[in-house]
Coordinates of C-alpha atoms in Angstrom, one line a residue:
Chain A
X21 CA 0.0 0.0 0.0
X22 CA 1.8 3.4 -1.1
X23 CA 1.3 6.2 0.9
X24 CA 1.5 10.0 0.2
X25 CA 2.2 11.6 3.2
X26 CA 6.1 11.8 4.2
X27 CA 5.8 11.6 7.7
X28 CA 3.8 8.1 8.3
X29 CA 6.8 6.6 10.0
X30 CA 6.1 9.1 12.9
X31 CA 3.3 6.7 13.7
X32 CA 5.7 3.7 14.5
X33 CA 8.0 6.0 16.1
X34 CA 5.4 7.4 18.4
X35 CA 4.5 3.9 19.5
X36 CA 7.9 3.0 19.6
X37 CA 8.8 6.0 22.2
X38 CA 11.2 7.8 19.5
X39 CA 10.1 11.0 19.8
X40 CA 10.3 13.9 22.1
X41 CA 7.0 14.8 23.7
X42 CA 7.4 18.0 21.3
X43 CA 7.3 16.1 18.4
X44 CA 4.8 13.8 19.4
X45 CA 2.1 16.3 20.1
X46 CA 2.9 18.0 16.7
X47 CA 2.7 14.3 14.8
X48 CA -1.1 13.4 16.7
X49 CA -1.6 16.8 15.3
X50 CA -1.0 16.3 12.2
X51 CA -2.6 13.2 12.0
X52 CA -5.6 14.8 13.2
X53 CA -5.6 16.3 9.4
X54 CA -3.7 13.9 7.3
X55 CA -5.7 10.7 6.0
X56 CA -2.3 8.4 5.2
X57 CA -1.2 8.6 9.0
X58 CA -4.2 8.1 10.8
X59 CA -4.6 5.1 8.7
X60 CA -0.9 4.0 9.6
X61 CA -1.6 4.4 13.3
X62 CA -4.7 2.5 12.8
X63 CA -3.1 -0.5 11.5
X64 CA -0.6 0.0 14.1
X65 CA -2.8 -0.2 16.8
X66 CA -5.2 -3.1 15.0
X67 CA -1.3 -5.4 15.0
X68 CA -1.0 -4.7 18.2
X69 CA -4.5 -6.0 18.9
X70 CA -4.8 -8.8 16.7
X71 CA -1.0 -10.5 18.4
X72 CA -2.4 -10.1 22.2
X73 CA -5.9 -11.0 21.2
X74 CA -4.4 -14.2 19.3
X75 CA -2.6 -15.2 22.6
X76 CA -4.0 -18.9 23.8
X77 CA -5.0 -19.3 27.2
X78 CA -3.4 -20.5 30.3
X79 CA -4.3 -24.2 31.0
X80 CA -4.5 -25.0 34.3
X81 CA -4.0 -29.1 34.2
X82 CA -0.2 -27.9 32.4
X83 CA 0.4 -24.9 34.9
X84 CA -0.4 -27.7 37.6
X85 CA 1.9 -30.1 35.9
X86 CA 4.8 -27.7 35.6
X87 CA 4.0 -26.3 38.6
X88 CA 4.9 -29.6 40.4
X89 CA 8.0 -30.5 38.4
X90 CA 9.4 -27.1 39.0
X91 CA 9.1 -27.5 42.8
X92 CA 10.7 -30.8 42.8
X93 CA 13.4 -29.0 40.7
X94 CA 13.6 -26.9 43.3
X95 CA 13.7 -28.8 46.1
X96 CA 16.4 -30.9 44.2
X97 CA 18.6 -28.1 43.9
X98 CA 18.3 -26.8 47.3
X99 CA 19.0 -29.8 48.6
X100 CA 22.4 -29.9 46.3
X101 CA 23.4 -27.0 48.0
X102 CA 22.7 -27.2 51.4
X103 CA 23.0 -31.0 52.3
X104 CA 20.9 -33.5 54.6
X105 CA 20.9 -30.6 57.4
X106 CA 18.2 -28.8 55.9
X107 CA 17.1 -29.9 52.0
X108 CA 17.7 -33.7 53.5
X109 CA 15.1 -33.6 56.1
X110 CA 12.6 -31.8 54.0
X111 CA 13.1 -34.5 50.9
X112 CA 12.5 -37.5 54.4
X113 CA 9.8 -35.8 55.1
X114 CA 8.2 -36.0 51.5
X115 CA 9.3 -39.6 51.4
X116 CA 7.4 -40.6 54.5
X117 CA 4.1 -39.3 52.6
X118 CA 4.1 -42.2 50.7
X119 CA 5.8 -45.0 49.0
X120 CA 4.3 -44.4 44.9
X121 CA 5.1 -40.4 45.8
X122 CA 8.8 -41.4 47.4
X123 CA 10.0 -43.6 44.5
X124 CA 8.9 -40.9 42.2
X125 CA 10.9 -38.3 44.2
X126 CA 13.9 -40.6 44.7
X127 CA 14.3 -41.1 40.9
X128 CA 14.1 -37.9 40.1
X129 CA 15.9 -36.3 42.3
X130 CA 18.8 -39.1 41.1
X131 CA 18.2 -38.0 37.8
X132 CA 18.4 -34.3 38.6
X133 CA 21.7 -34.8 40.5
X134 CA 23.3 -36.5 37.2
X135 CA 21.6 -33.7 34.8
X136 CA 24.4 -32.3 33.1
X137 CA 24.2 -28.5 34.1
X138 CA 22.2 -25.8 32.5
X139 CA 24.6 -23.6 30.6
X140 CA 24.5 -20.2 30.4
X141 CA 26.0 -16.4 30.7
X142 CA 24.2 -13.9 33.1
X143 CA 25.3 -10.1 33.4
X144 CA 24.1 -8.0 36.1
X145 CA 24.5 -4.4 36.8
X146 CA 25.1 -3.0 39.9
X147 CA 23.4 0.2 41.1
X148 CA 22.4 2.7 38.3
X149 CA 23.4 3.3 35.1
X150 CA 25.2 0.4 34.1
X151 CA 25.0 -0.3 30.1
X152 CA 26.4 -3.2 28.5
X153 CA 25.0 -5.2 24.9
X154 CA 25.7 -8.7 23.9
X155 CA 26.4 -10.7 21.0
X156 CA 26.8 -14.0 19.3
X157 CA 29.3 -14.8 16.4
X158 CA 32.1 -17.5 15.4
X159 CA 31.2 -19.4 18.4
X160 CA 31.8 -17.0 20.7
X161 CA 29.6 -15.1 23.4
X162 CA 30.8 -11.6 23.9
X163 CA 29.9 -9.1 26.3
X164 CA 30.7 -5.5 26.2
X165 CA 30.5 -3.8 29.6
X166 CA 29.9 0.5 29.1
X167 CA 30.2 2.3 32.2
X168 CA 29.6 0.8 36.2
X169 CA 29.5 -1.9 38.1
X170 CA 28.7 -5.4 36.6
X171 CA 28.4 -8.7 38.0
X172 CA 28.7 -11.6 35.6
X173 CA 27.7 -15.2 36.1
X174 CA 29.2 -18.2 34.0
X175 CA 28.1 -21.7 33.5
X176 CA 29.4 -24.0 30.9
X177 CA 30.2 -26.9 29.3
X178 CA 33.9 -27.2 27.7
X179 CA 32.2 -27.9 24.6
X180 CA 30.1 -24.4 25.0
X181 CA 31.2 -21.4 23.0
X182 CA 33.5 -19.0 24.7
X183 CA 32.5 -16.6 26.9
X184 CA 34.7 -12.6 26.3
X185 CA 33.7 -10.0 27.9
X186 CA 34.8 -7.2 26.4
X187 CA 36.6 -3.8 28.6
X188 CA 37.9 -1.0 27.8
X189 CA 41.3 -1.7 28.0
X190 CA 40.9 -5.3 26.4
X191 CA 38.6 -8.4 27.2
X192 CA 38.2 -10.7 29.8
X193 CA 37.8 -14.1 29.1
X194 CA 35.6 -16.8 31.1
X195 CA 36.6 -20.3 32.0
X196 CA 33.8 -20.6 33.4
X197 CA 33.0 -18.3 36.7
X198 CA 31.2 -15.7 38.5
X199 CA 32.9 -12.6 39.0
X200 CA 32.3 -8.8 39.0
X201 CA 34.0 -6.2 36.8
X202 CA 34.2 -2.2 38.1
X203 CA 34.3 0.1 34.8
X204 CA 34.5 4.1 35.3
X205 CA 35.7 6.9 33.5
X206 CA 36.4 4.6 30.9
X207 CA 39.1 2.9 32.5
X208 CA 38.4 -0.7 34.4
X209 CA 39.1 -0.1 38.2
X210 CA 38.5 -3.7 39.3
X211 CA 37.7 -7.5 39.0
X212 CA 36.9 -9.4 41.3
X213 CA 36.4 -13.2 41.1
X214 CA 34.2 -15.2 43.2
X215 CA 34.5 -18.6 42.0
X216 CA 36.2 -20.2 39.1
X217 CA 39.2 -18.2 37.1
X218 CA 39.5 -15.8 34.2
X219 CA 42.1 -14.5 32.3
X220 CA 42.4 -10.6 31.8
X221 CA 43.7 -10.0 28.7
X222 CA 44.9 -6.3 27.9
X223 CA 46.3 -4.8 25.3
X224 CA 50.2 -4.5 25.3
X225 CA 50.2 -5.8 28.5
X226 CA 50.6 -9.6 29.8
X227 CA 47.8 -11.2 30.4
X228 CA 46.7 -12.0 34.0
X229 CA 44.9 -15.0 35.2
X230 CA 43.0 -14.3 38.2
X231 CA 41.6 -16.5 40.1
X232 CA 39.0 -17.2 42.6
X233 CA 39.4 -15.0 45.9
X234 CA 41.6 -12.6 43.9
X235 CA 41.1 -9.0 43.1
X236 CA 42.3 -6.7 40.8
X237 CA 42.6 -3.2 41.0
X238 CA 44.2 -0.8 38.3
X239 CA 46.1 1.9 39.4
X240 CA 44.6 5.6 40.2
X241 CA 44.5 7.8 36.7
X242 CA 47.9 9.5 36.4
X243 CA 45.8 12.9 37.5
X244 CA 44.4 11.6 40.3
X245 CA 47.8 10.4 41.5
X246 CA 49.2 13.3 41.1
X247 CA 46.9 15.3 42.9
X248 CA 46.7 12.5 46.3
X249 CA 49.0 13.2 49.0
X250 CA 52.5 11.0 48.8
X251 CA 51.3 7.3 49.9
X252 CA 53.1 5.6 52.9
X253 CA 55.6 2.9 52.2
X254 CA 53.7 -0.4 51.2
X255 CA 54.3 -3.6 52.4
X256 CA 55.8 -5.9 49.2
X257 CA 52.7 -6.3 47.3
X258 CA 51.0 -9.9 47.3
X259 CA 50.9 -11.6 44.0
X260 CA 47.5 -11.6 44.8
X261 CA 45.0 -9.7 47.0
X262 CA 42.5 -12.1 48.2
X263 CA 39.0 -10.4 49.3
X264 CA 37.7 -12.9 52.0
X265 CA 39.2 -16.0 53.3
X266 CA 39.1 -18.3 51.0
X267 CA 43.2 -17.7 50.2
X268 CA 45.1 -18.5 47.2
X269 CA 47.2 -21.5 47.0
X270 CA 50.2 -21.5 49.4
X271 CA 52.6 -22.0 47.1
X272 CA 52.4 -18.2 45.7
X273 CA 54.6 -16.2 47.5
X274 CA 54.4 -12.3 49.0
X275 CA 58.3 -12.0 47.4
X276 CA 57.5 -13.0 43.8
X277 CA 59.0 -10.6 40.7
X278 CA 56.7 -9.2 39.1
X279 CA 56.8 -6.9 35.7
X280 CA 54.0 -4.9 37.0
X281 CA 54.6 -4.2 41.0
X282 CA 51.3 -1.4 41.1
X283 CA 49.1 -4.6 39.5
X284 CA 47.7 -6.8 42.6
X285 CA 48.0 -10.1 40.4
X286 CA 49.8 -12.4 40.0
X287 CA 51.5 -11.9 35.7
X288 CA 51.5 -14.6 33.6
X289 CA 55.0 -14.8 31.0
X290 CA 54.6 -12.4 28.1
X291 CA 52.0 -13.7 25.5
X292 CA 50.6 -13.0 22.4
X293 CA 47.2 -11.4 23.6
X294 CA 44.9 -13.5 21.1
X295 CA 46.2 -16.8 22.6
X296 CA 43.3 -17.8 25.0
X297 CA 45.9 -21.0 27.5
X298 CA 48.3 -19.0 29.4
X299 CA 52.5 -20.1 28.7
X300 CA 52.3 -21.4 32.6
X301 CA 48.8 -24.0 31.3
X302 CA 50.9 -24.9 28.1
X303 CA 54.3 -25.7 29.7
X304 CA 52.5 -27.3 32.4
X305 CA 50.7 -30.0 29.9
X306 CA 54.0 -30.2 27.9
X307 CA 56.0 -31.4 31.0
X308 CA 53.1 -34.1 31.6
X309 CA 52.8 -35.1 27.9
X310 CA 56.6 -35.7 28.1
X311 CA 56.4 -37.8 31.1
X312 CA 53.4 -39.6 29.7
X313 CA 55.4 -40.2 26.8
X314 CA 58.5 -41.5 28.9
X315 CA 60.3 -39.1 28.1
X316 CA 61.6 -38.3 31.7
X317 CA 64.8 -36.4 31.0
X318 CA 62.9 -34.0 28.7
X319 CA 60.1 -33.8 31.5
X320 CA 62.9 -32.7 34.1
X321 CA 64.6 -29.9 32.0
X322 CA 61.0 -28.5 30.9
X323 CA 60.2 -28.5 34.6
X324 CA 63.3 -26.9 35.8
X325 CA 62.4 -24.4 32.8
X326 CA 59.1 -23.5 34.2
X327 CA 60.4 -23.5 37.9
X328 CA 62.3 -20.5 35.9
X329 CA 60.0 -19.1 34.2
X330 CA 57.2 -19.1 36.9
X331 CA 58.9 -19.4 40.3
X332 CA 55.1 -18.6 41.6
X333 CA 53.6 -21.0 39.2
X334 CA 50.1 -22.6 39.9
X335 CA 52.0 -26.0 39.7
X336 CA 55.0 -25.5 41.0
X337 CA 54.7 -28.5 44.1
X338 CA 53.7 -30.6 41.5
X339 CA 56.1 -29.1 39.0
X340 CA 59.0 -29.5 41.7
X341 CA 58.3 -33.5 42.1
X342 CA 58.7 -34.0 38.0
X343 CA 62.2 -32.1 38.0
X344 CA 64.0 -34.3 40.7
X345 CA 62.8 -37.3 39.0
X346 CA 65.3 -39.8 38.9
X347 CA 65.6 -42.7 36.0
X348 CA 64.0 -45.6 36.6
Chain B
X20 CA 5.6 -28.7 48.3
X21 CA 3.7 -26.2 49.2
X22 CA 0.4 -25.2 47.9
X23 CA -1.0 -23.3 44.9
X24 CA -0.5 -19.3 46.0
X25 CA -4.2 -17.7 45.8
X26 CA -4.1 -14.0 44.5
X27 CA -5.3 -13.1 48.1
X28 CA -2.3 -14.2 49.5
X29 CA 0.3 -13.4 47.0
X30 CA -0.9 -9.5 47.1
X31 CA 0.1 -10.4 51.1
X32 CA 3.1 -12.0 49.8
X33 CA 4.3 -9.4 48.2
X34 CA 2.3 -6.0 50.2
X35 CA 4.9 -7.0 52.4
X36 CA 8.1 -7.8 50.8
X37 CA 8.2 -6.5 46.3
X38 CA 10.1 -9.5 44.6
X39 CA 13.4 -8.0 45.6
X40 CA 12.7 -9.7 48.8
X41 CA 11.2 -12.6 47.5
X42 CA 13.9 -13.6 45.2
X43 CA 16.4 -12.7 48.5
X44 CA 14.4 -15.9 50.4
X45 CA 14.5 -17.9 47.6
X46 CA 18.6 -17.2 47.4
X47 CA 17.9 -18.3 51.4
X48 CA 16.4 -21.4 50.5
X49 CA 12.3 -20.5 51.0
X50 CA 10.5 -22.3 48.6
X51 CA 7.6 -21.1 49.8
X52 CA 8.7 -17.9 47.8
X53 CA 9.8 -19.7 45.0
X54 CA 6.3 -21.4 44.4
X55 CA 4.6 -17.7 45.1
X56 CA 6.9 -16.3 42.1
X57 CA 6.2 -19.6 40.1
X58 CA 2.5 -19.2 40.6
X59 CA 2.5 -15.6 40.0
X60 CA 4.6 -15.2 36.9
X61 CA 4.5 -18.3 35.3
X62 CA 1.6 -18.4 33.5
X63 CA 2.9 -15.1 31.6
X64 CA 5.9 -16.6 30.7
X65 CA 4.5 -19.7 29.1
X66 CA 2.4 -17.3 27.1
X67 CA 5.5 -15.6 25.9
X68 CA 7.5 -18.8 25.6
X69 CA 4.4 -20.5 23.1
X70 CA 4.9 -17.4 21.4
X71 CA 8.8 -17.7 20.8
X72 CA 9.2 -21.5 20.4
X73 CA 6.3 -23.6 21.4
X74 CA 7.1 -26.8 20.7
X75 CA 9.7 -26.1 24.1
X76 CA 7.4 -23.8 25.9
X77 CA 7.2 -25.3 28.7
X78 CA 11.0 -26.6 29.2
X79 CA 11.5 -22.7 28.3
X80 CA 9.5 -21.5 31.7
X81 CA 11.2 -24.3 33.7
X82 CA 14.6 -23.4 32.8
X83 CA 13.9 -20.1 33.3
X84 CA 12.8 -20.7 36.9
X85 CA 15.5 -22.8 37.5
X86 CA 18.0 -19.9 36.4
X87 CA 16.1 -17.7 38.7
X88 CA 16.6 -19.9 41.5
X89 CA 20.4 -20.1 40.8
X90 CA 20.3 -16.5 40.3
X91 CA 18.2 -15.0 43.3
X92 CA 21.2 -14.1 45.2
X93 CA 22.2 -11.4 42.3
X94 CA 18.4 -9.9 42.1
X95 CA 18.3 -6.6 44.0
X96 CA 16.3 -7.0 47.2
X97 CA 15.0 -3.7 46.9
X98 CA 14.0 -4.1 43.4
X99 CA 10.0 -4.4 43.7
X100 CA 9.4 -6.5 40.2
X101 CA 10.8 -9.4 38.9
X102 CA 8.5 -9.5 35.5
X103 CA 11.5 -8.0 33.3
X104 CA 14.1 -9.7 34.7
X105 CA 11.9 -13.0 34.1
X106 CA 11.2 -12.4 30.8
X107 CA 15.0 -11.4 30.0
X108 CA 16.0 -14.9 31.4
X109 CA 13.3 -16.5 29.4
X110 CA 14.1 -14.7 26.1
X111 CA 18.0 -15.4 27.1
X112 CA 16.8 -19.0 27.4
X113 CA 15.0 -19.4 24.0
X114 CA 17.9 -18.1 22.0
X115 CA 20.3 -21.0 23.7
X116 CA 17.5 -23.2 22.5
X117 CA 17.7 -22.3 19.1
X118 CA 21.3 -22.6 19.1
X119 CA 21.6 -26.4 20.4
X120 CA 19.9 -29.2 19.7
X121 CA 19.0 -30.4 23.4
X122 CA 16.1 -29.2 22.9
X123 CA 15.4 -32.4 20.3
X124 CA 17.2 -35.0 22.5
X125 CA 14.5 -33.5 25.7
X126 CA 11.3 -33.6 23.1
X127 CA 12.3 -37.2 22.7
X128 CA 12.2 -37.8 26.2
X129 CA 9.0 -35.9 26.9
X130 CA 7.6 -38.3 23.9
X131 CA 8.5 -41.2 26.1
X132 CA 7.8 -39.8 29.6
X133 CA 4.5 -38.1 29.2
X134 CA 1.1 -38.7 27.7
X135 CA 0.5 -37.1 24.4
X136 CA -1.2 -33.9 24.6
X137 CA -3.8 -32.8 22.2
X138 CA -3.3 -28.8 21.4
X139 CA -6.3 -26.9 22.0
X140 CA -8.3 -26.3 18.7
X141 CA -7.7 -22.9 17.7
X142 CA -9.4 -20.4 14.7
X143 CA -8.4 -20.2 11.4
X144 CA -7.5 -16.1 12.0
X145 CA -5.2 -17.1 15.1
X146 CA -3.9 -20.4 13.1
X147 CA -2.9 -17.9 10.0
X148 CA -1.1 -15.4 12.8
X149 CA 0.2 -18.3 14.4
X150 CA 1.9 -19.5 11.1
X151 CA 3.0 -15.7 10.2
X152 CA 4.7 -15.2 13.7
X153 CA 6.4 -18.6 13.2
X154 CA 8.0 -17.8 10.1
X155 CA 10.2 -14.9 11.4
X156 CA 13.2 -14.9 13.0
X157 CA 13.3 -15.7 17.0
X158 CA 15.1 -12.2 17.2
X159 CA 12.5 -10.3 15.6
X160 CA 9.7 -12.7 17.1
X161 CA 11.3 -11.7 20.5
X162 CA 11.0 -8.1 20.5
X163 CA 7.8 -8.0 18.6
X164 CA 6.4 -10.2 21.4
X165 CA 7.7 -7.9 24.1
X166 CA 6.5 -4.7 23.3
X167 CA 3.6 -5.4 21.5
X168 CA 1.6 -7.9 23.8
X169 CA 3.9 -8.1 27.3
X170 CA 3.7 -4.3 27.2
X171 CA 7.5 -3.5 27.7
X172 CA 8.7 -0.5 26.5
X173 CA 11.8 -0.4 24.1
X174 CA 14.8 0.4 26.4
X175 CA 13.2 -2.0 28.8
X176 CA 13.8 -4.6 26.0
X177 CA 16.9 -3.1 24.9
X178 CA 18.1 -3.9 28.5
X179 CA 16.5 -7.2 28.8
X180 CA 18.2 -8.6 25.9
X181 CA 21.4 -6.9 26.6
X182 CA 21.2 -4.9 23.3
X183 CA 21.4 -1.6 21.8
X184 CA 17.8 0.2 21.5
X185 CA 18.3 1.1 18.1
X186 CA 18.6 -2.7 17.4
X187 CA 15.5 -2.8 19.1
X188 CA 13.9 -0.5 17.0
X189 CA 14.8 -2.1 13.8
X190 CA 13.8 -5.5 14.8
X191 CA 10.4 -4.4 15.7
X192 CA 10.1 -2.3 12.2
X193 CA 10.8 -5.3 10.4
X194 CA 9.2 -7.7 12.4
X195 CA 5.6 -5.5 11.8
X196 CA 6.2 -5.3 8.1
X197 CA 6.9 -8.8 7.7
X198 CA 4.2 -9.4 10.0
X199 CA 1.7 -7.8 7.6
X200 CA 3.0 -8.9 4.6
X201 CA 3.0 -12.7 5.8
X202 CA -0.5 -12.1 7.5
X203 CA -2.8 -9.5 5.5
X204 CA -1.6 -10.3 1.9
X205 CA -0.7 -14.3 2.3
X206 CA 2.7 -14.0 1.0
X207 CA 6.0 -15.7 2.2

């Protein structure tokens, strides 16, 4: 259907929340007078209509139905997480109410508990004004955070697509996690992992692998430092700041070199950003394909190598044991 | 299990304590408030999720309840709806769908574990909409379902589906005109 009038896509875009209040009082105005868009906001209108009218109804025998299975979901989960002290005694309980009813829960709680888990990415902002968007493409799941405080959730299979979240210094890759990323002034301030790890990969800068308990805090914006009053001495900065208890393994120690002393993490060796297994994960396989192999002297001078390399290496007990192997 | 939530007694639910709170005892473990949300919002978001993918409707709603539950602890307790946060998740959840095929290994399942249902007999005009909606894309389907007959407004939906709102905008632009075209004048 052609229509005359220039200014019929005002309709959509008054229904669509486009325009200024200005502009949509002078567009009802106008289509007080003009034929073409009163007809256009008509049909608008008559869509709109015609989709919520076409809507089937509930049914209440498959809202029962779900209804059920959903509780027993999540019951099951519940009790996943809090153990025989408090889901445990509930899930008795239901068992007592009958033997049919008690098989039925015992099965499928046994079948929840083996379900392999649900995948997915979750991004949450904190407070107001967050922004972030999302998108899909070569099998990859990437987030871009905009300004504030955002809390990401990560569940997935190995076999799921890769999870990037995108800052504005570079990206932070998933592997698989929940943690919470502080963006301002266009600058991220901090990360902080909650469970799980990530790897912080910035532009022209090593990569960091962070892991769970560890934050990471960039350093004030060179105005703002020179503005603050001169800072006290500092004890020899952690190669990572923990937030709660839960510490970082014992082998990393407080007297670790680092290439970045103002950066509370712990620096992986230089790497090509792109690369998404840090050099410390790919020496660490190599030295245990070697052995697997039986390749033992190889094993011991790749180990000593990455005792080098990484003297506050995730693996370093284990790494120690592999280079004072002896022949057999 | 707890009983079905009346309407009496979900307004009492919630006079007291918006969703925020809710959603904070379900992160506690009350799943008391977990069936009071279920019975509250659930029957929208099979509505929506029939209108997205409806051969997984259902499987849609429970995931996204499911999600919720593993999520409560991240809801803001003073936040006093849920309903757009839901219907993120669910929309969130129906694009996974799309992109795996669980979803035909669990309608196998379903096949064996459940009597057949018979759909409810529906008009031609709905049957013809029906077939129209079907035939666009799940992105467009999304935001056309959103605004047009959950009633959210764009940068709600910009925000729920973690895109831009001129994205928004152009999805629902083409999603009318194909609409029409597919509906009023028959074409594909």
């Amino acid at each position: 259907m052609m229509l005359d009038c220039k200014r019929t896509w005002e309709a959509e875009a008054v229904r669509d929340g486009r325009l200024t209040e200005r502009e949509r009082h002078s567009f009802e105005a106008h289509a007080q007078r003009c034929a073409d868009c009163s007809r256009e906001r008509q049909r608008l209108i008559a869509l709109g209509e015609l989709l919520r009218a076409s809507v089937p109804p509930s049914d209440e025998v498959t809202l029962r139905r779900m209804r059920q299975s959903a509780m027993e979901r999540a019951d099951a989960e519940l009790c996943k997480r809090s153990g025989p002290s408090f889901g445990g005694w509930r899930l008795a309980a239901a068992l007592v109410a009958g033997a049919a009813l008690a098989s039925l829960l015992l099965v499928f709680v046994g079948g929840g508990s083996q379900r392999r888990p649900d995948s997915f990415v979750h991004v949450t902002g904190i407070g107001e004004g967050a922004h972030w968007t999302r998108a899909q493409s070569d099998g990859r799941e990437s987030v871009h955070l905009g300004e504030g405080v955002f809390r990401v959730v990560v569940q997935r299979a190995e076999d799921d697509p890769r999870v990037v979240v995108h800052v504005p210094e570079g990206r932070i890759e998933d592997i698989g996690t929940v943690f919470e990323v502080s963006v301002h002034g266009g600058r991220t301030t901090q990360i902080r992992v909650e469970s799980g790890a990530v790897l912080f990969h910035r532009d022209g800068l090593p990569t960091l692998r962070l892991s769970a308990g560890t934050v990471w805090r960039a350093e004030p914006a060179p105005a703002a430092r020179a503005l603050a009053p001169a800072a006290p001495a500092s004890p020899p900065p952690a190669a990572d700041v923990p937030d709660s208890a839960a510490a970082p393994p014992a082998n990393r120690t407080a007297a670790a070199p680092r290439k970045h002393p103002n950066e509370h993490a712990r620096p992986l060796a230089t790497q090509p950003a792109e690369q998404s297994m840090p050099e410390e994960d790919r020496t660490y396989l190599r030295v245990l394909a070697l052995l697997r192999d039986g390749r033992r002297a190889e094993a011991r001078l790749l180990a000593a190598d990455y005792l080098r390399q990484f003297p506050n290496g995730f693996r370093r007990p284990e790494i120690e044991r592999i280079a004072t192997l002896t022949e057999p | 299990m707890g009983a079905t939530v009346t309407t009496a007694k979900w307004h009492a639910l919630r006079s007291t304590a918006g969703d925020g709170a809710l959603l904070a005892r379900v992160a506690q473990g009350d799943t008391a408030a977990f069936g009071a949300l279920y019975d509250h919002y659930a029957p929208g978001l099979l509505r929506f999720a029939r209108r997205l993918e409806p051969q997984d409707a259902e499987d849609i709603v429970q995931t996204t309840f499911l999600r919720a539950l593993r999520l409560a602890a991240s809801f803001d307790a003073q936040a006093p709806s849920a309903r757009s946060w839901l219907f993120a998740i669910a929309a969130h959840v129906a694009q996974e769908r799309k992109r795996t095929v669980r979803r035909w290994t669990a309608a196998l399942l379903r096949l064996s574990e459940q009597p057949r249902r018979i759909a409810p007999a529906t008009s031609d005009a709905r049957f013809d909409l029906d077939r129209a909606l079907a035939q666009l894309s799940v992105a467009k389907r999304t935001v056309l379902v959103l605004a047009e007959v959950e009633g959210f407004a764009c940068e709600e939906i910009a925000s729920m589906l973690e895109i831009p709102i001129g994205t928004v905008w152009t999805r629902l632009h083409h999603a009318r005109r194909e609409l029409r075209r597919l509906h009023e004048e028959g074409e594909p």
